[in-house]
Amino acid sequence: MKHHRSFLLCLAPAAAFLAGCASTPGVDEQLDTTKYTIESTGKFVRLDEPAQASVTCTGLQERILPDGRLEVVANVKNLEKRRLQVQINCVFKDEQGVSTGDETPFRNLILTESATQAVQFTSVNNQARKYTIRVREAR
């Protein structure tokens, strides 16, 4: 009996070590998908609480036109089960993130229930390389 207990005591550290190797990923090891959303890039900003609860951006496409101007298309999605009216604009910025003075006026965007709509913006000059698309509740 004494040898049996000693044997079990010797196995305990090995069992603990092996159990640690076979553990499932913890909270710290899971991917943080919110870290890389469009909203966290600063390219799409919801300006007020109603917009924060009601709309999101599901994708951005950007390209430089042959004349050097920046064109951006945002896919704006209605998260509500009702028709929404929001206002949207784009502020174009240079390579350092400073406004080029090229800011589109806010325009109305009507989104039907759970719909996604593409909204296009084009800079007026060839200095724009970055941008921020802003959305707010319609006034």
Short mmCIF file of N, CA, C and O in Angstrom, two decimals:
data_model
loop_
_atom_site.label_atom_id
_atom_site.label_comp_id
_atom_site.label_asym_id
_atom_site.label_seq_id
_atom_site.Cartn_x
_atom_site.Cartn_y
_atom_site.Cartn_z
N MET A 1 0.81 -1.18 0.00
CA MET A 1 0.00 0.00 0.00
C MET A 1 0.86 1.25 0.00
O MET A 1 0.54 2.20 -0.67
N LYS A 2 1.97 1.20 0.76
CA LYS A 2 2.87 2.32 0.84
C LYS A 2 3.50 2.61 -0.52
O LYS A 2 3.62 3.75 -0.92
N HIS A 3 3.86 1.56 -1.25
CA HIS A 3 4.46 1.74 -2.58
C HIS A 3 3.44 2.28 -3.57
O HIS A 3 3.77 3.08 -4.44
N HIS A 4 2.19 1.86 -3.42
CA HIS A 4 1.12 2.32 -4.30
C HIS A 4 0.92 3.83 -4.15
O HIS A 4 0.77 4.56 -5.12
N ARG A 5 0.92 4.34 -2.89
CA ARG A 5 0.74 5.77 -2.63
C ARG A 5 1.93 6.56 -3.17
O ARG A 5 1.75 7.62 -3.77
N SER A 6 3.15 6.07 -3.02
CA SER A 6 4.35 6.74 -3.53
C SER A 6 4.29 6.83 -5.05
O SER A 6 4.66 7.84 -5.64
N PHE A 7 3.84 5.77 -5.67
CA PHE A 7 3.73 5.74 -7.12
C PHE A 7 2.74 6.81 -7.60
O PHE A 7 3.00 7.53 -8.56
N LEU A 8 1.60 6.93 -6.91
CA LEU A 8 0.61 7.93 -7.29
C LEU A 8 1.14 9.35 -7.08
O LEU A 8 0.88 10.24 -7.88
N LEU A 9 1.90 9.57 -6.02
CA LEU A 9 2.48 10.88 -5.77
C LEU A 9 3.49 11.26 -6.85
O LEU A 9 3.62 12.42 -7.22
N CYS A 10 4.20 10.27 -7.37
CA CYS A 10 5.15 10.52 -8.45
C CYS A 10 4.43 10.88 -9.76
O CYS A 10 4.93 11.65 -10.56
N LEU A 11 3.27 10.29 -9.97
CA LEU A 11 2.52 10.55 -11.19
C LEU A 11 1.80 11.90 -11.17
O LEU A 11 1.50 12.45 -12.22
N ALA A 12 1.51 12.43 -10.00
CA ALA A 12 0.73 13.66 -9.90
C ALA A 12 1.36 14.82 -10.67
O ALA A 12 0.67 15.49 -11.45
N PRO A 13 2.65 15.13 -10.51
CA PRO A 13 3.23 16.24 -11.28
C PRO A 13 3.17 16.00 -12.79
O PRO A 13 2.91 16.92 -13.56
N ALA A 14 3.39 14.77 -13.22
CA ALA A 14 3.34 14.46 -14.64
C ALA A 14 1.93 14.66 -15.19
O ALA A 14 1.74 15.20 -16.28
N ALA A 15 0.93 14.24 -14.42
CA ALA A 15 -0.46 14.40 -14.85
C ALA A 15 -0.81 15.88 -14.94
O ALA A 15 -1.49 16.32 -15.87
N ALA A 16 -0.36 16.66 -13.98
CA ALA A 16 -0.64 18.09 -14.00
C ALA A 16 0.02 18.74 -15.20
O ALA A 16 -0.57 19.60 -15.87
N PHE A 17 1.24 18.35 -15.51
CA PHE A 17 1.94 18.90 -16.66
C PHE A 17 1.20 18.57 -17.96
O PHE A 17 0.97 19.42 -18.80
N LEU A 18 0.80 17.31 -18.11
CA LEU A 18 0.10 16.90 -19.32
C LEU A 18 -1.27 17.56 -19.43
O LEU A 18 -1.71 17.92 -20.52
N ALA A 19 -1.94 17.77 -18.33
CA ALA A 19 -3.24 18.44 -18.36
C ALA A 19 -3.08 19.88 -18.85
O ALA A 19 -3.91 20.40 -19.58
N GLY A 20 -2.00 20.51 -18.44
CA GLY A 20 -1.73 21.89 -18.89
C GLY A 20 -1.48 21.94 -20.38
O GLY A 20 -1.86 22.89 -21.05
N CYS A 21 -0.86 20.94 -20.95
CA CYS A 21 -0.58 20.91 -22.38
C CYS A 21 -1.85 20.72 -23.21
O CYS A 21 -1.91 21.14 -24.34
N ALA A 22 -2.84 20.08 -22.63
CA ALA A 22 -4.05 19.76 -23.38
C ALA A 22 -5.17 20.74 -23.09
O ALA A 22 -6.31 20.48 -23.42
N SER A 23 -4.86 21.87 -22.53
CA SER A 23 -5.92 22.81 -22.16
C SER A 23 -6.52 23.47 -23.40
O SER A 23 -5.89 23.58 -24.43
N THR A 24 -7.74 23.90 -23.25
CA THR A 24 -8.41 24.61 -24.33
C THR A 24 -8.01 26.07 -24.29
O THR A 24 -7.62 26.58 -23.24
N PRO A 25 -8.12 26.79 -25.42
CA PRO A 25 -7.72 28.20 -25.42
C PRO A 25 -8.56 29.01 -24.43
O PRO A 25 -9.76 28.84 -24.34
N GLY A 26 -7.89 29.87 -23.71
CA GLY A 26 -8.58 30.73 -22.75
C GLY A 26 -9.04 32.01 -23.41
O GLY A 26 -8.87 32.21 -24.60
N VAL A 27 -9.62 32.86 -22.64
CA VAL A 27 -10.14 34.12 -23.16
C VAL A 27 -9.03 34.95 -23.79
O VAL A 27 -9.20 35.56 -24.82
N ASP A 28 -7.85 34.95 -23.17
CA ASP A 28 -6.75 35.74 -23.69
C ASP A 28 -6.24 35.25 -25.03
O ASP A 28 -5.70 36.00 -25.81
N GLU A 29 -6.45 33.97 -25.31
CA GLU A 29 -5.92 33.38 -26.54
C GLU A 29 -6.89 33.49 -27.71
O GLU A 29 -6.51 33.27 -28.84
N GLN A 30 -8.15 33.81 -27.45
CA GLN A 30 -9.11 33.90 -28.53
C GLN A 30 -8.86 35.17 -29.33
O GLN A 30 -8.35 36.15 -28.82
N LEU A 31 -9.22 35.12 -30.61
CA LEU A 31 -9.02 36.27 -31.48
C LEU A 31 -9.92 37.42 -31.07
O LEU A 31 -11.09 37.22 -30.77
N ASP A 32 -9.40 38.60 -31.08
CA ASP A 32 -10.18 39.81 -30.81
C ASP A 32 -10.59 40.39 -32.14
O ASP A 32 -9.87 41.17 -32.74
N THR A 33 -11.78 40.01 -32.61
CA THR A 33 -12.22 40.43 -33.93
C THR A 33 -12.58 41.91 -33.96
O THR A 33 -12.58 42.52 -35.02
N THR A 34 -12.89 42.50 -32.82
CA THR A 34 -13.25 43.91 -32.83
C THR A 34 -12.04 44.80 -33.09
O THR A 34 -12.19 45.94 -33.48
N LYS A 35 -10.85 44.27 -32.89
CA LYS A 35 -9.65 45.06 -33.06
C LYS A 35 -9.45 45.51 -34.51
O LYS A 35 -8.84 46.52 -34.77
N TYR A 36 -9.99 44.77 -35.46
CA TYR A 36 -9.75 45.05 -36.86
C TYR A 36 -11.01 45.39 -37.64
O TYR A 36 -11.06 45.22 -38.83
N THR A 37 -12.04 45.93 -36.98
CA THR A 37 -13.24 46.32 -37.70
C THR A 37 -13.01 47.64 -38.43
O THR A 37 -12.10 48.39 -38.10
N ILE A 38 -13.86 47.90 -39.41
CA ILE A 38 -13.74 49.15 -40.16
C ILE A 38 -13.89 50.35 -39.24
O ILE A 38 -13.18 51.34 -39.36
N GLU A 39 -14.80 50.23 -38.26
CA GLU A 39 -15.02 51.35 -37.34
C GLU A 39 -13.76 51.68 -36.55
O GLU A 39 -13.52 52.82 -36.21
N SER A 40 -12.95 50.68 -36.23
CA SER A 40 -11.75 50.95 -35.42
C SER A 40 -10.61 51.54 -36.24
O SER A 40 -9.61 51.96 -35.69
N THR A 41 -10.75 51.60 -37.56
CA THR A 41 -9.68 52.17 -38.39
C THR A 41 -9.76 53.68 -38.48
O THR A 41 -8.83 54.32 -38.95
N GLY A 42 -10.88 54.26 -38.05
CA GLY A 42 -11.07 55.70 -38.16
C GLY A 42 -11.54 56.13 -39.54
O GLY A 42 -11.72 57.31 -39.80
N LYS A 43 -11.74 55.19 -40.44
CA LYS A 43 -12.20 55.52 -41.79
C LYS A 43 -13.72 55.65 -41.85
O LYS A 43 -14.25 56.24 -42.78
N PHE A 44 -14.42 55.08 -40.87
CA PHE A 44 -15.88 55.15 -40.81
C PHE A 44 -16.26 55.50 -39.39
O PHE A 44 -15.96 54.76 -38.46
N VAL A 45 -16.91 56.66 -39.22
CA VAL A 45 -17.22 57.15 -37.88
C VAL A 45 -18.72 57.43 -37.78
O VAL A 45 -19.27 58.14 -38.63
N ARG A 46 -19.34 56.90 -36.75
CA ARG A 46 -20.75 57.20 -36.46
C ARG A 46 -20.77 58.32 -35.43
O ARG A 46 -20.25 58.17 -34.34
N LEU A 47 -21.34 59.46 -35.80
CA LEU A 47 -21.21 60.69 -35.02
C LEU A 47 -22.14 60.80 -33.83
O LEU A 47 -21.86 61.59 -32.92
N ASP A 48 -23.25 60.08 -33.80
CA ASP A 48 -24.17 60.20 -32.68
C ASP A 48 -24.69 58.83 -32.26
O ASP A 48 -24.48 57.83 -32.95
N GLU A 49 -25.36 58.80 -31.11
CA GLU A 49 -25.84 57.53 -30.57
C GLU A 49 -26.84 56.82 -31.48
O GLU A 49 -26.74 55.60 -31.66
N PRO A 50 -27.81 57.53 -32.09
CA PRO A 50 -28.72 56.81 -32.99
C PRO A 50 -27.98 56.13 -34.14
O PRO A 50 -28.30 54.99 -34.50
N ALA A 51 -26.99 56.79 -34.70
CA ALA A 51 -26.22 56.18 -35.80
C ALA A 51 -25.40 55.00 -35.28
O ALA A 51 -25.26 53.98 -35.96
N GLN A 52 -24.86 55.10 -34.07
CA GLN A 52 -24.07 54.02 -33.51
C GLN A 52 -24.90 52.76 -33.34
O GLN A 52 -24.41 51.65 -33.53
N ALA A 53 -26.16 52.92 -33.00
CA ALA A 53 -27.03 51.77 -32.78
C ALA A 53 -27.66 51.25 -34.07
O ALA A 53 -28.09 50.10 -34.11
N SER A 54 -27.70 52.06 -35.12
CA SER A 54 -28.50 51.72 -36.28
C SER A 54 -27.75 51.36 -37.55
O SER A 54 -28.29 50.67 -38.40
N VAL A 55 -26.52 51.85 -37.73
CA VAL A 55 -25.81 51.60 -38.99
C VAL A 55 -24.39 51.11 -38.73
O VAL A 55 -23.80 51.38 -37.69
N THR A 56 -23.89 50.40 -39.72
CA THR A 56 -22.49 49.98 -39.71
C THR A 56 -21.97 50.00 -41.13
O THR A 56 -22.74 50.16 -42.08
N CYS A 57 -20.67 49.85 -41.27
CA CYS A 57 -20.05 49.79 -42.59
C CYS A 57 -19.53 48.37 -42.78
O CYS A 57 -18.72 47.89 -41.98
N THR A 58 -19.99 47.71 -43.82
CA THR A 58 -19.59 46.32 -44.06
C THR A 58 -18.42 46.19 -45.02
O THR A 58 -17.90 45.09 -45.21
N GLY A 59 -18.02 47.30 -45.62
CA GLY A 59 -16.88 47.24 -46.53
C GLY A 59 -16.55 48.60 -47.10
O GLY A 59 -17.41 49.47 -47.23
N LEU A 60 -15.27 48.78 -47.39
CA LEU A 60 -14.78 50.01 -48.02
C LEU A 60 -13.92 49.62 -49.22
O LEU A 60 -13.09 48.72 -49.13
N GLN A 61 -14.15 50.30 -50.32
CA GLN A 61 -13.28 50.16 -51.48
C GLN A 61 -12.70 51.53 -51.77
O GLN A 61 -13.42 52.52 -51.72
N GLU A 62 -11.42 51.57 -52.07
CA GLU A 62 -10.78 52.83 -52.39
C GLU A 62 -9.85 52.63 -53.57
O GLU A 62 -9.25 51.57 -53.73
N ARG A 63 -9.78 53.66 -54.42
CA ARG A 63 -8.87 53.59 -55.56
C ARG A 63 -8.47 54.99 -55.98
O ARG A 63 -9.21 55.95 -55.77
N ILE A 64 -7.31 55.07 -56.57
CA ILE A 64 -6.81 56.33 -57.12
C ILE A 64 -7.22 56.35 -58.60
O ILE A 64 -6.90 55.44 -59.36
N LEU A 65 -7.92 57.40 -58.99
CA LEU A 65 -8.35 57.55 -60.38
C LEU A 65 -7.16 57.96 -61.25
O LEU A 65 -6.13 58.42 -60.73
N PRO A 66 -7.25 57.80 -62.57
CA PRO A 66 -6.14 58.16 -63.46
C PRO A 66 -5.65 59.60 -63.28
O PRO A 66 -4.47 59.89 -63.48
N ASP A 67 -6.54 60.53 -62.88
CA ASP A 67 -6.13 61.92 -62.69
C ASP A 67 -5.58 62.19 -61.28
O ASP A 67 -5.31 63.33 -60.93
N GLY A 68 -5.44 61.13 -60.45
CA GLY A 68 -4.84 61.27 -59.13
C GLY A 68 -5.82 61.48 -58.00
O GLY A 68 -5.43 61.50 -56.82
N ARG A 69 -7.11 61.66 -58.30
CA ARG A 69 -8.10 61.86 -57.25
C ARG A 69 -8.44 60.52 -56.59
O ARG A 69 -8.31 59.46 -57.21
N LEU A 70 -8.87 60.60 -55.33
CA LEU A 70 -9.23 59.40 -54.56
C LEU A 70 -10.74 59.16 -54.65
O LEU A 70 -11.53 60.08 -54.45
N GLU A 71 -11.10 57.93 -54.97
CA GLU A 71 -12.51 57.53 -54.99
C GLU A 71 -12.72 56.47 -53.90
O GLU A 71 -11.93 55.54 -53.78
N VAL A 72 -13.77 56.65 -53.12
CA VAL A 72 -14.08 55.74 -52.02
C VAL A 72 -15.53 55.30 -52.14
O VAL A 72 -16.41 56.12 -52.44
N VAL A 73 -15.78 54.01 -51.92
CA VAL A 73 -17.14 53.48 -51.89
C VAL A 73 -17.31 52.78 -50.54
O VAL A 73 -16.53 51.88 -50.19
N ALA A 74 -18.34 53.20 -49.79
CA ALA A 74 -18.65 52.60 -48.48
C ALA A 74 -19.95 51.81 -48.59
O ALA A 74 -20.93 52.31 -49.14
N ASN A 75 -19.95 50.60 -48.07
CA ASN A 75 -21.16 49.80 -48.00
C ASN A 75 -21.77 50.01 -46.62
O ASN A 75 -21.25 49.53 -45.62
N VAL A 76 -22.86 50.77 -46.58
CA VAL A 76 -23.50 51.15 -45.32
C VAL A 76 -24.71 50.24 -45.10
O VAL A 76 -25.56 50.12 -45.98
N LYS A 77 -24.74 49.62 -43.92
CA LYS A 77 -25.80 48.65 -43.61
C LYS A 77 -26.72 49.16 -42.50
O LYS A 77 -26.25 49.65 -41.49
N ASN A 78 -28.01 48.99 -42.71
CA ASN A 78 -29.03 49.30 -41.71
C ASN A 78 -29.15 48.10 -40.77
O ASN A 78 -29.45 46.99 -41.19
N LEU A 79 -28.91 48.30 -39.49
CA LEU A 79 -28.98 47.23 -38.49
C LEU A 79 -30.38 47.09 -37.89
O LEU A 79 -30.61 46.19 -37.09
N GLU A 80 -31.27 47.97 -38.28
CA GLU A 80 -32.62 47.99 -37.71
C GLU A 80 -33.61 47.23 -38.61
O GLU A 80 -33.37 47.04 -39.78
N LYS A 81 -34.72 46.86 -38.02
CA LYS A 81 -35.80 46.20 -38.75
C LYS A 81 -36.84 47.25 -39.16
O LYS A 81 -38.03 47.00 -39.16
N ARG A 82 -36.36 48.44 -39.45
CA ARG A 82 -37.22 49.54 -39.88
C ARG A 82 -36.44 50.42 -40.85
O ARG A 82 -35.22 50.36 -40.91
N ARG A 83 -37.15 51.24 -41.60
CA ARG A 83 -36.54 52.17 -42.54
C ARG A 83 -35.81 53.26 -41.77
O ARG A 83 -36.30 53.77 -40.78
N LEU A 84 -34.60 53.61 -42.24
CA LEU A 84 -33.79 54.64 -41.59
C LEU A 84 -33.44 55.74 -42.57
O LEU A 84 -33.24 55.48 -43.76
N GLN A 85 -33.31 56.94 -42.04
CA GLN A 85 -32.75 58.04 -42.83
C GLN A 85 -31.58 58.60 -42.03
O GLN A 85 -31.73 59.03 -40.90
N VAL A 86 -30.41 58.55 -42.63
CA VAL A 86 -29.20 59.09 -42.02
C VAL A 86 -28.58 60.08 -42.98
O VAL A 86 -28.99 60.19 -44.13
N GLN A 87 -27.59 60.80 -42.48
CA GLN A 87 -26.82 61.71 -43.33
C GLN A 87 -25.38 61.23 -43.33
O GLN A 87 -24.86 60.77 -42.31
N ILE A 88 -24.73 61.35 -44.49
CA ILE A 88 -23.38 60.81 -44.64
C ILE A 88 -22.52 61.80 -45.44
O ILE A 88 -23.03 62.47 -46.34
N ASN A 89 -21.24 61.90 -45.07
CA ASN A 89 -20.31 62.71 -45.85
C ASN A 89 -18.92 62.11 -45.75
O ASN A 89 -18.70 61.11 -45.06
N CYS A 90 -17.98 62.72 -46.45
CA CYS A 90 -16.60 62.24 -46.46
C CYS A 90 -15.65 63.43 -46.33
O CYS A 90 -15.83 64.44 -47.01
N VAL A 91 -14.67 63.28 -45.45
CA VAL A 91 -13.61 64.27 -45.29
C VAL A 91 -12.34 63.65 -45.86
O VAL A 91 -11.87 62.61 -45.36
N PHE A 92 -11.80 64.24 -46.90
CA PHE A 92 -10.58 63.73 -47.52
C PHE A 92 -9.37 64.34 -46.84
O PHE A 92 -9.37 65.51 -46.47
N LYS A 93 -8.31 63.52 -46.70
CA LYS A 93 -7.10 63.93 -45.98
C LYS A 93 -5.87 63.58 -46.80
O LYS A 93 -5.90 62.68 -47.64
N ASP A 94 -4.75 64.27 -46.50
CA ASP A 94 -3.50 63.96 -47.20
C ASP A 94 -2.83 62.75 -46.56
O ASP A 94 -3.39 62.11 -45.65
N GLU A 95 -1.65 62.42 -47.01
CA GLU A 95 -0.92 61.23 -46.53
C GLU A 95 -0.67 61.26 -45.02
O GLU A 95 -0.62 60.23 -44.37
N GLN A 96 -0.53 62.45 -44.44
CA GLN A 96 -0.28 62.59 -43.01
C GLN A 96 -1.58 62.60 -42.20
O GLN A 96 -1.54 62.67 -40.97
N GLY A 97 -2.72 62.55 -42.85
CA GLY A 97 -3.99 62.54 -42.15
C GLY A 97 -4.57 63.91 -41.88
O GLY A 97 -5.52 64.06 -41.12
N VAL A 98 -4.00 64.93 -42.52
CA VAL A 98 -4.49 66.30 -42.36
C VAL A 98 -5.52 66.58 -43.45
O VAL A 98 -5.30 66.25 -44.62
N SER A 99 -6.61 67.22 -43.07
CA SER A 99 -7.66 67.54 -44.04
C SER A 99 -7.10 68.37 -45.19
O SER A 99 -6.33 69.30 -44.99
N THR A 100 -7.51 68.01 -46.39
CA THR A 100 -7.09 68.76 -47.58
C THR A 100 -8.04 69.92 -47.88
O THR A 100 -7.87 70.61 -48.87
N GLY A 101 -9.04 70.11 -47.02
CA GLY A 101 -10.05 71.13 -47.26
C GLY A 101 -11.15 70.62 -48.17
O GLY A 101 -12.06 71.36 -48.53
N ASP A 102 -11.07 69.36 -48.53
CA ASP A 102 -12.03 68.73 -49.43
C ASP A 102 -12.99 67.90 -48.57
O ASP A 102 -12.67 66.79 -48.16
N GLU A 103 -14.13 68.47 -48.28
CA GLU A 103 -15.14 67.79 -47.46
C GLU A 103 -16.46 67.84 -48.21
O GLU A 103 -16.93 68.91 -48.58
N THR A 104 -17.06 66.70 -48.44
CA THR A 104 -18.33 66.68 -49.15
C THR A 104 -19.45 67.15 -48.23
O THR A 104 -19.35 66.98 -47.01
N PRO A 105 -20.49 67.73 -48.78
CA PRO A 105 -21.62 68.09 -47.92
C PRO A 105 -22.33 66.82 -47.44
O PRO A 105 -22.27 65.77 -48.10
N PHE A 106 -22.98 66.90 -46.28
CA PHE A 106 -23.78 65.76 -45.83
C PHE A 106 -24.93 65.57 -46.81
O PHE A 106 -25.55 66.53 -47.26
N ARG A 107 -25.18 64.31 -47.14
CA ARG A 107 -26.32 63.99 -48.00
C ARG A 107 -27.19 62.95 -47.31
O ARG A 107 -26.69 62.15 -46.51
N ASN A 108 -28.46 62.99 -47.63
CA ASN A 108 -29.39 62.04 -47.03
C ASN A 108 -29.23 60.68 -47.66
O ASN A 108 -29.04 60.55 -48.87
N LEU A 109 -29.32 59.68 -46.80
CA LEU A 109 -29.25 58.28 -47.23
C LEU A 109 -30.42 57.55 -46.59
O LEU A 109 -30.54 57.55 -45.36
N ILE A 110 -31.27 56.97 -47.41
CA ILE A 110 -32.42 56.22 -46.90
C ILE A 110 -32.12 54.74 -47.07
O ILE A 110 -31.83 54.28 -48.18
N LEU A 111 -32.18 54.03 -45.95
CA LEU A 111 -31.91 52.59 -45.94
C LEU A 111 -33.17 51.85 -45.53
O LEU A 111 -33.71 52.10 -44.45
N THR A 112 -33.62 50.93 -46.38
CA THR A 112 -34.77 50.13 -46.01
C THR A 112 -34.36 49.10 -44.97
O THR A 112 -33.17 48.93 -44.67
N GLU A 113 -35.31 48.41 -44.42
CA GLU A 113 -35.10 47.43 -43.36
C GLU A 113 -33.97 46.45 -43.69
O GLU A 113 -34.00 45.77 -44.72
N SER A 114 -32.93 46.43 -42.85
CA SER A 114 -31.77 45.52 -42.95
C SER A 114 -31.02 45.62 -44.28
O SER A 114 -30.29 44.70 -44.64
N ALA A 115 -31.16 46.71 -45.00
CA ALA A 115 -30.53 46.85 -46.32
C ALA A 115 -29.09 47.37 -46.22
O ALA A 115 -28.71 48.01 -45.24
N THR A 116 -28.32 47.08 -47.25
CA THR A 116 -26.97 47.63 -47.41
C THR A 116 -26.95 48.43 -48.70
O THR A 116 -27.45 47.96 -49.72
N GLN A 117 -26.37 49.61 -48.63
CA GLN A 117 -26.31 50.46 -49.82
C GLN A 117 -24.89 50.98 -50.00
O GLN A 117 -24.23 51.38 -49.04
N ALA A 118 -24.41 50.98 -51.23
CA ALA A 118 -23.08 51.51 -51.56
C ALA A 118 -23.19 53.01 -51.77
O ALA A 118 -24.08 53.49 -52.48
N VAL A 119 -22.27 53.76 -51.13
CA VAL A 119 -22.24 55.21 -51.26
C VAL A 119 -20.85 55.59 -51.75
O VAL A 119 -19.84 55.20 -51.16
N GLN A 120 -20.79 56.36 -52.83
CA GLN A 120 -19.52 56.72 -53.47
C GLN A 120 -19.16 58.18 -53.20
O GLN A 120 -20.01 59.06 -53.24
N PHE A 121 -17.87 58.39 -52.95
CA PHE A 121 -17.32 59.74 -52.77
C PHE A 121 -16.07 59.86 -53.63
O PHE A 121 -15.28 58.91 -53.72
N THR A 122 -15.85 61.03 -54.22
CA THR A 122 -14.65 61.29 -55.02
C THR A 122 -14.07 62.63 -54.59
O THR A 122 -14.79 63.63 -54.52
N SER A 123 -12.77 62.64 -54.32
CA SER A 123 -12.11 63.90 -53.92
C SER A 123 -12.07 64.86 -55.11
O SER A 123 -12.09 64.43 -56.26
N VAL A 124 -11.99 66.16 -54.80
CA VAL A 124 -11.95 67.15 -55.87
C VAL A 124 -10.51 67.46 -56.29
O VAL A 124 -10.29 68.09 -57.33
N ASN A 125 -9.55 67.04 -55.48
CA ASN A 125 -8.14 67.30 -55.85
C ASN A 125 -7.33 66.01 -55.71
O ASN A 125 -7.81 65.01 -55.19
N ASN A 126 -6.09 66.06 -56.17
CA ASN A 126 -5.26 64.84 -56.16
C ASN A 126 -4.37 64.75 -54.92
O ASN A 126 -3.45 63.93 -54.88
N GLN A 127 -4.64 65.55 -53.89
CA GLN A 127 -3.86 65.48 -52.65
C GLN A 127 -4.38 64.41 -51.70
O GLN A 127 -3.67 63.95 -50.80
N ALA A 128 -5.64 64.01 -51.85
CA ALA A 128 -6.28 63.08 -50.92
C ALA A 128 -5.69 61.68 -51.03
O ALA A 128 -5.59 61.12 -52.12
N ARG A 129 -5.31 61.12 -49.89
CA ARG A 129 -4.83 59.73 -49.82
C ARG A 129 -5.49 58.97 -48.67
O ARG A 129 -5.47 57.76 -48.62
N LYS A 130 -6.06 59.71 -47.73
CA LYS A 130 -6.79 59.13 -46.61
C LYS A 130 -8.14 59.82 -46.53
O LYS A 130 -8.37 60.83 -47.20
N TYR A 131 -9.01 59.31 -45.66
CA TYR A 131 -10.36 59.87 -45.58
C TYR A 131 -11.05 59.39 -44.31
O TYR A 131 -10.61 58.43 -43.67
N THR A 132 -12.13 60.08 -43.97
CA THR A 132 -13.03 59.63 -42.92
C THR A 132 -14.45 59.81 -43.43
O THR A 132 -14.83 60.91 -43.85
N ILE A 133 -15.22 58.74 -43.42
CA ILE A 133 -16.62 58.79 -43.78
C ILE A 133 -17.41 58.94 -42.48
O ILE A 133 -17.19 58.18 -41.53
N ARG A 134 -18.29 59.94 -42.44
CA ARG A 134 -19.03 60.23 -41.21
C ARG A 134 -20.53 60.05 -41.44
O ARG A 134 -21.05 60.46 -42.47
N VAL A 135 -21.19 59.44 -40.46
CA VAL A 135 -22.63 59.18 -40.53
C VAL A 135 -23.29 59.71 -39.27
O VAL A 135 -22.74 59.56 -38.17
N ARG A 136 -24.45 60.32 -39.43
CA ARG A 136 -25.22 60.81 -38.30
C ARG A 136 -26.70 60.64 -38.60
O ARG A 136 -27.11 60.45 -39.75
N GLU A 137 -27.50 60.74 -37.55
CA GLU A 137 -28.95 60.69 -37.71
C GLU A 137 -29.39 61.87 -38.57
O GLU A 137 -28.85 62.98 -38.44
N ALA A 138 -30.37 61.66 -39.46
CA ALA A 138 -30.85 62.75 -40.31
C ALA A 138 -31.53 63.80 -39.47
O ALA A 138 -32.22 63.51 -38.50
N ARG A 139 -31.30 65.05 -39.83
CA ARG A 139 -31.87 66.18 -39.08
C ARG A 139 -32.90 66.91 -39.90
O ARG A 139 -32.88 67.00 -41.05
#
